[in-house]
Amino acid sequence: MDQVITITMKNLEKNNMKTFFVGTKEEALAKILDSIPENATIGFGGSKTLKQIGVFAALEKKKYELLDWGMANSGEEAAEIRKQSLFADVYLSSSNAVTQDGKLVNMDGTGNRVSAITFGPKKVIIVAGKNKIVENEERAVERIRNVAAPATAKHFGKKTPCVITGKCMDCSSTDRICCTKVVHSWQKMPGRINVILVAENLGY
Ligand code: SF4
């Protein structure tokens, strides 16, 4: 395991988050499936990483109740599923950035993901590729504004200036996707947040 991952895991553990290291996305999927109890209700944060891992297809084959707002037929239904996800047994997501000093840094447009990671679901499982690891909170915000958010905005066909420039222009667009920044540092409930770090690049 490389030193950066070792240090990151040590500091996440110091902040009461449980950590796991896997080499590949296939191993990440196996770890996720292994960590979810039978008949659990599962909520999701929007995540390219989860899609790349193949989480949705794998979970559909099991006895889980999936609260997948991505399958909603309307904006109202998606909003309702996002709310229900706050009561899920397990919440699956990635993180925009994971800092070497043991923090998860995320910026949301709607706020459902940062809310659920913070409070509600009994267990949170975060999966992050090694590309998400940065030195500290400042670097995390840079990463979000100049890497993650422009790529995500482009993927969803948003009309934000970063889609054109490739970097944050601190916009006031109605399509803005980074509106609420939340930093998860020391956790009151030890082991509620589980972080699976993968030795591959995943997501934006
Ligand atoms: S604030 Fe606007 S321009 Fe900056 S990254 Fe977010 S969506 Fe893009």
PDB file of C-alpha atoms and ligand atoms in Angstrom:
ATOM      1  CA  MET A   1       0.000   0.000   0.000  1.00  0.00           C
ATOM      2  CA  ASP A   2       1.426   3.402  -0.825  1.00  0.00           C
ATOM      3  CA  GLN A   3       2.378   5.785   1.934  1.00  0.00           C
ATOM      4  CA  VAL A   4      -0.230   8.408   1.098  1.00  0.00           C
ATOM      5  CA  ILE A   5      -3.029   5.833   1.453  1.00  0.00           C
ATOM      6  CA  THR A   6      -1.527   4.535   4.720  1.00  0.00           C
ATOM      7  CA  ILE A   7      -1.395   8.048   6.214  1.00  0.00           C
ATOM      8  CA  THR A   8      -4.903   8.880   4.991  1.00  0.00           C
ATOM      9  CA  MET A   9      -6.347   5.709   6.525  1.00  0.00           C
ATOM     10  CA  LYS A  10      -4.562   6.327   9.827  1.00  0.00           C
ATOM     11  CA  ASN A  11      -5.972   9.853  10.077  1.00  0.00           C
ATOM     12  CA  LEU A  12      -9.503   8.828   9.052  1.00  0.00           C
ATOM     13  CA  GLU A  13      -9.383   6.179  11.803  1.00  0.00           C
ATOM     14  CA  LYS A  14      -8.162   8.835  14.243  1.00  0.00           C
ATOM     15  CA  ASN A  15     -11.331  10.743  13.305  1.00  0.00           C
ATOM     16  CA  ASN A  16     -13.485   7.701  14.184  1.00  0.00           C
ATOM     17  CA  MET A  17     -14.106   6.584  10.624  1.00  0.00           C
ATOM     18  CA  LYS A  18     -13.566   2.928   9.787  1.00  0.00           C
ATOM     19  CA  THR A  19     -11.290   2.364   6.798  1.00  0.00           C
ATOM     20  CA  PHE A  20     -10.628  -0.416   4.306  1.00  0.00           C
ATOM     21  CA  PHE A  21      -8.146  -0.660   1.478  1.00  0.00           C
ATOM     22  CA  VAL A  22      -8.762  -2.632  -1.703  1.00  0.00           C
ATOM     23  CA  GLY A  23      -6.732  -2.902  -4.872  1.00  0.00           C
ATOM     24  CA  THR A  24      -9.453  -2.912  -7.516  1.00  0.00           C
ATOM     25  CA  LYS A  25     -13.022  -1.829  -8.160  1.00  0.00           C
ATOM     26  CA  GLU A  26     -14.078  -5.494  -8.192  1.00  0.00           C
ATOM     27  CA  GLU A  27     -12.708  -5.865  -4.666  1.00  0.00           C
ATOM     28  CA  ALA A  28     -14.488  -2.652  -3.687  1.00  0.00           C
ATOM     29  CA  LEU A  29     -17.791  -4.120  -4.883  1.00  0.00           C
ATOM     30  CA  ALA A  30     -17.187  -7.322  -2.919  1.00  0.00           C
ATOM     31  CA  LYS A  31     -16.406  -5.280   0.203  1.00  0.00           C
ATOM     32  CA  ILE A  32     -19.580  -3.221  -0.205  1.00  0.00           C
ATOM     33  CA  LEU A  33     -21.758  -6.334  -0.630  1.00  0.00           C
ATOM     34  CA  ASP A  34     -20.097  -7.894   2.381  1.00  0.00           C
ATOM     35  CA  SER A  35     -20.819  -4.802   4.508  1.00  0.00           C
ATOM     36  CA  ILE A  36     -24.565  -4.531   3.916  1.00  0.00           C
ATOM     37  CA  PRO A  37     -26.932  -6.627   6.073  1.00  0.00           C
ATOM     38  CA  GLU A  38     -29.729  -8.632   4.445  1.00  0.00           C
ATOM     39  CA  ASN A  39     -32.993  -6.797   3.751  1.00  0.00           C
ATOM     40  CA  ALA A  40     -31.383  -3.421   4.338  1.00  0.00           C
ATOM     41  CA  THR A  41     -32.830  -0.256   2.843  1.00  0.00           C
ATOM     42  CA  ILE A  42     -30.126   1.534   0.899  1.00  0.00           C
ATOM     43  CA  GLY A  43     -29.892   5.177  -0.120  1.00  0.00           C
ATOM     44  CA  PHE A  44     -27.427   6.643  -2.593  1.00  0.00           C
ATOM     45  CA  GLY A  45     -25.503   9.805  -3.201  1.00  0.00           C
ATOM     46  CA  GLY A  46     -25.048  10.703  -6.858  1.00  0.00           C
ATOM     47  CA  SER A  47     -21.775   9.036  -7.776  1.00  0.00           C
ATOM     48  CA  LYS A  48     -19.855   8.187 -10.905  1.00  0.00           C
ATOM     49  CA  THR A  49     -17.647   5.955  -8.742  1.00  0.00           C
ATOM     50  CA  LEU A  50     -20.583   3.750  -7.686  1.00  0.00           C
ATOM     51  CA  LYS A  51     -21.627   3.394 -11.325  1.00  0.00           C
ATOM     52  CA  GLN A  52     -18.100   2.440 -12.409  1.00  0.00           C
ATOM     53  CA  ILE A  53     -17.963  -0.195  -9.690  1.00  0.00           C
ATOM     54  CA  GLY A  54     -21.239  -1.705 -10.869  1.00  0.00           C
ATOM     55  CA  VAL A  55     -22.965  -1.276  -7.525  1.00  0.00           C
ATOM     56  CA  PHE A  56     -26.516  -0.785  -8.787  1.00  0.00           C
ATOM     57  CA  ALA A  57     -26.638  -3.914 -10.947  1.00  0.00           C
ATOM     58  CA  ALA A  58     -25.105  -6.023  -8.161  1.00  0.00           C
ATOM     59  CA  LEU A  59     -27.503  -4.746  -5.472  1.00  0.00           C
ATOM     60  CA  GLU A  60     -30.567  -5.267  -7.652  1.00  0.00           C
ATOM     61  CA  LYS A  61     -29.864  -9.000  -7.599  1.00  0.00           C
ATOM     62  CA  LYS A  62     -30.014  -9.087  -3.786  1.00  0.00           C
ATOM     63  CA  LYS A  63     -32.815  -8.732  -1.241  1.00  0.00           C
ATOM     64  CA  TYR A  64     -32.448  -5.029  -0.610  1.00  0.00           C
ATOM     65  CA  GLU A  65     -34.824  -2.125  -0.851  1.00  0.00           C
ATOM     66  CA  LEU A  66     -33.065   0.394  -3.061  1.00  0.00           C
ATOM     67  CA  LEU A  67     -33.902   4.067  -2.670  1.00  0.00           C
ATOM     68  CA  ASP A  68     -32.432   5.070  -6.006  1.00  0.00           C
ATOM     69  CA  TRP A  69     -33.526   8.595  -6.917  1.00  0.00           C
ATOM     70  CA  GLY A  70     -31.774   8.127 -10.270  1.00  0.00           C
ATOM     71  CA  MET A  71     -34.664   5.832 -11.277  1.00  0.00           C
ATOM     72  CA  ALA A  72     -37.374   8.366 -10.405  1.00  0.00           C
ATOM     73  CA  ASN A  73     -39.895   9.370 -13.072  1.00  0.00           C
ATOM     74  CA  SER A  74     -40.160  12.988 -11.997  1.00  0.00           C
ATOM     75  CA  GLY A  75     -38.341  15.667 -10.039  1.00  0.00           C
ATOM     76  CA  GLU A  76     -40.939  15.370  -7.256  1.00  0.00           C
ATOM     77  CA  GLU A  77     -40.394  11.619  -6.982  1.00  0.00           C
ATOM     78  CA  ALA A  78     -36.605  12.066  -6.924  1.00  0.00           C
ATOM     79  CA  ALA A  79     -36.937  14.636  -4.129  1.00  0.00           C
ATOM     80  CA  GLU A  80     -39.146  12.245  -2.133  1.00  0.00           C
ATOM     81  CA  ILE A  81     -36.652   9.381  -2.537  1.00  0.00           C
ATOM     82  CA  ARG A  82     -33.812  11.666  -1.439  1.00  0.00           C
ATOM     83  CA  LYS A  83     -35.792  12.463   1.723  1.00  0.00           C
ATOM     84  CA  GLN A  84     -36.577   8.789   2.381  1.00  0.00           C
ATOM     85  CA  SER A  85     -32.869   8.036   2.009  1.00  0.00           C
ATOM     86  CA  LEU A  86     -32.224   9.923   5.241  1.00  0.00           C
ATOM     87  CA  PHE A  87     -33.981   7.007   7.015  1.00  0.00           C
ATOM     88  CA  ALA A  88     -32.074   4.279   5.151  1.00  0.00           C
ATOM     89  CA  ASP A  89     -30.181   1.543   6.976  1.00  0.00           C
ATOM     90  CA  VAL A  90     -27.169   2.100   4.739  1.00  0.00           C
ATOM     91  CA  TYR A  91     -26.118   5.073   2.624  1.00  0.00           C
ATOM     92  CA  LEU A  92     -23.685   4.557  -0.245  1.00  0.00           C
ATOM     93  CA  SER A  93     -21.703   7.369  -1.772  1.00  0.00           C
ATOM     94  CA  SER A  94     -18.307   8.514  -2.883  1.00  0.00           C
ATOM     95  CA  SER A  95     -16.631  11.687  -1.656  1.00  0.00           C
ATOM     96  CA  ASN A  96     -15.472  14.618  -3.758  1.00  0.00           C
ATOM     97  CA  ALA A  97     -12.222  14.526  -1.840  1.00  0.00           C
ATOM     98  CA  VAL A  98     -10.559  12.650   1.025  1.00  0.00           C
ATOM     99  CA  THR A  99      -7.793  14.485   2.813  1.00  0.00           C
ATOM    100  CA  GLN A 100      -4.578  12.979   4.071  1.00  0.00           C
ATOM    101  CA  ASP A 101      -5.343  14.524   7.466  1.00  0.00           C
ATOM    102  CA  GLY A 102      -8.491  12.426   7.721  1.00  0.00           C
ATOM    103  CA  LYS A 103     -11.446  14.438   6.433  1.00  0.00           C
ATOM    104  CA  LEU A 104     -14.149  13.942   3.823  1.00  0.00           C
ATOM    105  CA  VAL A 105     -14.869  17.107   1.834  1.00  0.00           C
ATOM    106  CA  ASN A 106     -17.976  17.417  -0.316  1.00  0.00           C
ATOM    107  CA  MET A 107     -19.946  20.104  -2.109  1.00  0.00           C
ATOM    108  CA  ASP A 108     -23.555  19.457  -3.083  1.00  0.00           C
ATOM    109  CA  GLY A 109     -26.028  21.214  -5.285  1.00  0.00           C
ATOM    110  CA  THR A 110     -29.148  19.866  -3.582  1.00  0.00           C
ATOM    111  CA  GLY A 111     -27.608  18.901  -0.252  1.00  0.00           C
ATOM    112  CA  ASN A 112     -29.108  15.405   0.000  1.00  0.00           C
ATOM    113  CA  ARG A 113     -25.732  13.656  -0.077  1.00  0.00           C
ATOM    114  CA  VAL A 114     -23.986  15.779   2.535  1.00  0.00           C
ATOM    115  CA  SER A 115     -27.107  15.592   4.727  1.00  0.00           C
ATOM    116  CA  ALA A 116     -27.231  11.786   4.653  1.00  0.00           C
ATOM    117  CA  ILE A 117     -23.510  11.407   5.261  1.00  0.00           C
ATOM    118  CA  THR A 118     -23.898  13.726   8.268  1.00  0.00           C
ATOM    119  CA  PHE A 119     -27.057  12.355   9.907  1.00  0.00           C
ATOM    120  CA  GLY A 120     -29.786   9.776   9.407  1.00  0.00           C
ATOM    121  CA  PRO A 121     -28.677   6.478   7.875  1.00  0.00           C
ATOM    122  CA  LYS A 122     -27.347   4.005  10.440  1.00  0.00           C
ATOM    123  CA  LYS A 123     -24.316   3.197   8.341  1.00  0.00           C
ATOM    124  CA  VAL A 124     -22.524   5.192   5.659  1.00  0.00           C
ATOM    125  CA  ILE A 125     -20.204   3.571   3.137  1.00  0.00           C
ATOM    126  CA  ILE A 126     -17.940   5.885   1.165  1.00  0.00           C
ATOM    127  CA  VAL A 127     -15.956   4.494  -1.768  1.00  0.00           C
ATOM    128  CA  ALA A 128     -13.131   6.627  -3.116  1.00  0.00           C
ATOM    129  CA  GLY A 129     -10.456   6.014  -5.725  1.00  0.00           C
ATOM    130  CA  LYS A 130      -6.902   7.130  -4.997  1.00  0.00           C
ATOM    131  CA  ASN A 131      -7.422  10.131  -7.290  1.00  0.00           C
ATOM    132  CA  LYS A 132      -9.722  11.633  -4.626  1.00  0.00           C
ATOM    133  CA  ILE A 133      -6.967  11.827  -2.011  1.00  0.00           C
ATOM    134  CA  VAL A 134      -5.547  15.321  -1.494  1.00  0.00           C
ATOM    135  CA  GLU A 135      -3.286  16.897   1.085  1.00  0.00           C
ATOM    136  CA  ASN A 136      -5.769  18.994   3.057  1.00  0.00           C
ATOM    137  CA  GLU A 137      -9.087  20.850   3.062  1.00  0.00           C
ATOM    138  CA  GLU A 138      -7.757  23.707   0.925  1.00  0.00           C
ATOM    139  CA  ARG A 139      -6.564  21.301  -1.778  1.00  0.00           C
ATOM    140  CA  ALA A 140      -9.890  19.471  -1.488  1.00  0.00           C
ATOM    141  CA  VAL A 141     -11.843  22.622  -2.335  1.00  0.00           C
ATOM    142  CA  GLU A 142      -9.498  23.291  -5.267  1.00  0.00           C
ATOM    143  CA  ARG A 143     -10.082  19.750  -6.472  1.00  0.00           C
ATOM    144  CA  ILE A 144     -13.840  20.103  -6.223  1.00  0.00           C
ATOM    145  CA  ARG A 145     -13.968  23.476  -7.979  1.00  0.00           C
ATOM    146  CA  ASN A 146     -11.519  22.687 -10.737  1.00  0.00           C
ATOM    147  CA  VAL A 147     -11.831  18.942 -11.316  1.00  0.00           C
ATOM    148  CA  ALA A 148     -14.915  17.285  -9.830  1.00  0.00           C
ATOM    149  CA  ALA A 149     -17.540  19.996 -10.328  1.00  0.00           C
ATOM    150  CA  PRO A 150     -16.685  20.925 -13.945  1.00  0.00           C
ATOM    151  CA  ALA A 151     -16.615  17.231 -14.951  1.00  0.00           C
ATOM    152  CA  THR A 152     -19.876  16.481 -13.154  1.00  0.00           C
ATOM    153  CA  ALA A 153     -21.588  19.569 -14.571  1.00  0.00           C
ATOM    154  CA  LYS A 154     -20.488  18.546 -18.064  1.00  0.00           C
ATOM    155  CA  HIS A 155     -21.706  14.969 -17.532  1.00  0.00           C
ATOM    156  CA  PHE A 156     -25.178  16.195 -16.557  1.00  0.00           C
ATOM    157  CA  GLY A 157     -25.393  18.739 -19.384  1.00  0.00           C
ATOM    158  CA  LYS A 158     -25.426  21.708 -17.012  1.00  0.00           C
ATOM    159  CA  LYS A 159     -25.016  25.191 -18.425  1.00  0.00           C
ATOM    160  CA  THR A 160     -22.385  26.427 -16.002  1.00  0.00           C
ATOM    161  CA  PRO A 161     -19.286  28.398 -17.021  1.00  0.00           C
ATOM    162  CA  CYS A 162     -16.933  25.695 -15.678  1.00  0.00           C
ATOM    163  CA  VAL A 163     -18.199  23.332 -18.386  1.00  0.00           C
ATOM    164  CA  ILE A 164     -16.593  25.670 -20.928  1.00  0.00           C
ATOM    165  CA  THR A 165     -13.525  26.852 -18.985  1.00  0.00           C
ATOM    166  CA  GLY A 166     -12.803  23.602 -17.113  1.00  0.00           C
ATOM    167  CA  LYS A 167     -12.399  25.519 -13.862  1.00  0.00           C
ATOM    168  CA  CYS A 168     -14.598  27.217 -11.324  1.00  0.00           C
ATOM    169  CA  MET A 169     -15.832  30.716 -12.159  1.00  0.00           C
ATOM    170  CA  ASP A 170     -17.776  30.995  -8.871  1.00  0.00           C
ATOM    171  CA  CYS A 171     -20.963  31.229 -10.882  1.00  0.00           C
ATOM    172  CA  SER A 172     -24.484  32.286 -10.003  1.00  0.00           C
ATOM    173  CA  SER A 173     -25.967  29.946 -12.576  1.00  0.00           C
ATOM    174  CA  THR A 174     -29.307  28.313 -11.770  1.00  0.00           C
ATOM    175  CA  ASP A 175     -27.505  25.104 -12.824  1.00  0.00           C
ATOM    176  CA  ARG A 176     -24.790  25.555 -10.170  1.00  0.00           C
ATOM    177  CA  ILE A 177     -23.957  22.175  -8.621  1.00  0.00           C
ATOM    178  CA  CYS A 178     -21.719  23.215  -5.745  1.00  0.00           C
ATOM    179  CA  CYS A 179     -23.792  25.154  -3.249  1.00  0.00           C
ATOM    180  CA  THR A 180     -23.162  23.561   0.147  1.00  0.00           C
ATOM    181  CA  LYS A 181     -19.732  22.538   1.396  1.00  0.00           C
ATOM    182  CA  VAL A 182     -19.538  20.025   4.244  1.00  0.00           C
ATOM    183  CA  VAL A 183     -16.361  18.760   5.882  1.00  0.00           C
ATOM    184  CA  HIS A 184     -16.630  15.564   7.883  1.00  0.00           C
ATOM    185  CA  SER A 185     -13.842  15.472  10.425  1.00  0.00           C
ATOM    186  CA  TRP A 186     -13.986  13.872  13.874  1.00  0.00           C
ATOM    187  CA  GLN A 187     -17.102  11.704  14.204  1.00  0.00           C
ATOM    188  CA  LYS A 188     -19.212  11.286  17.343  1.00  0.00           C
ATOM    189  CA  MET A 189     -20.398   7.821  16.300  1.00  0.00           C
ATOM    190  CA  PRO A 190     -17.309   5.649  15.837  1.00  0.00           C
ATOM    191  CA  GLY A 191     -17.523   3.398  12.787  1.00  0.00           C
ATOM    192  CA  ARG A 192     -20.768   4.877  11.407  1.00  0.00           C
ATOM    193  CA  ILE A 193     -18.831   6.215   8.431  1.00  0.00           C
ATOM    194  CA  ASN A 194     -16.887   3.510   6.604  1.00  0.00           C
ATOM    195  CA  VAL A 195     -14.385   4.555   3.951  1.00  0.00           C
ATOM    196  CA  ILE A 196     -13.213   2.112   1.294  1.00  0.00           C
ATOM    197  CA  LEU A 197     -10.115   3.452  -0.460  1.00  0.00           C
ATOM    198  CA  VAL A 198      -9.341   1.896  -3.825  1.00  0.00           C
ATOM    199  CA  ALA A 199      -5.904   1.814  -5.457  1.00  0.00           C
ATOM    200  CA  GLU A 200      -7.428   2.853  -8.791  1.00  0.00           C
ATOM    201  CA  ASN A 201      -8.678   6.127 -10.197  1.00  0.00           C
ATOM    202  CA  LEU A 202     -12.468   6.238  -9.947  1.00  0.00           C
ATOM    203  CA  GLY A 203     -15.075   8.920 -10.538  1.00  0.00           C
ATOM    204  CA  TYR A 204     -14.482  12.629 -10.974  1.00  0.00           C
TER     205      TYR A 204
HETATM  206  S1  SF4 B   1     -19.546  27.371  -8.676  1.00  0.00           S
HETATM  207 FE1  SF4 B   1     -20.345  27.243 -10.782  1.00  0.00          FE
HETATM  208  S2  SF4 B   1     -18.539  27.524 -12.066  1.00  0.00           S
HETATM  209 FE2  SF4 B   1     -17.798  26.968 -10.025  1.00  0.00          FE
HETATM  210  S3  SF4 B   1     -17.521  24.764 -10.141  1.00  0.00           S
HETATM  211 FE3  SF4 B   1     -19.549  25.165  -9.261  1.00  0.00          FE
HETATM  212  S4  SF4 B   1     -20.946  25.071 -11.001  1.00  0.00           S
HETATM  213 FE4  SF4 B   1     -18.881  25.313 -11.830  1.00  0.00          FE
END
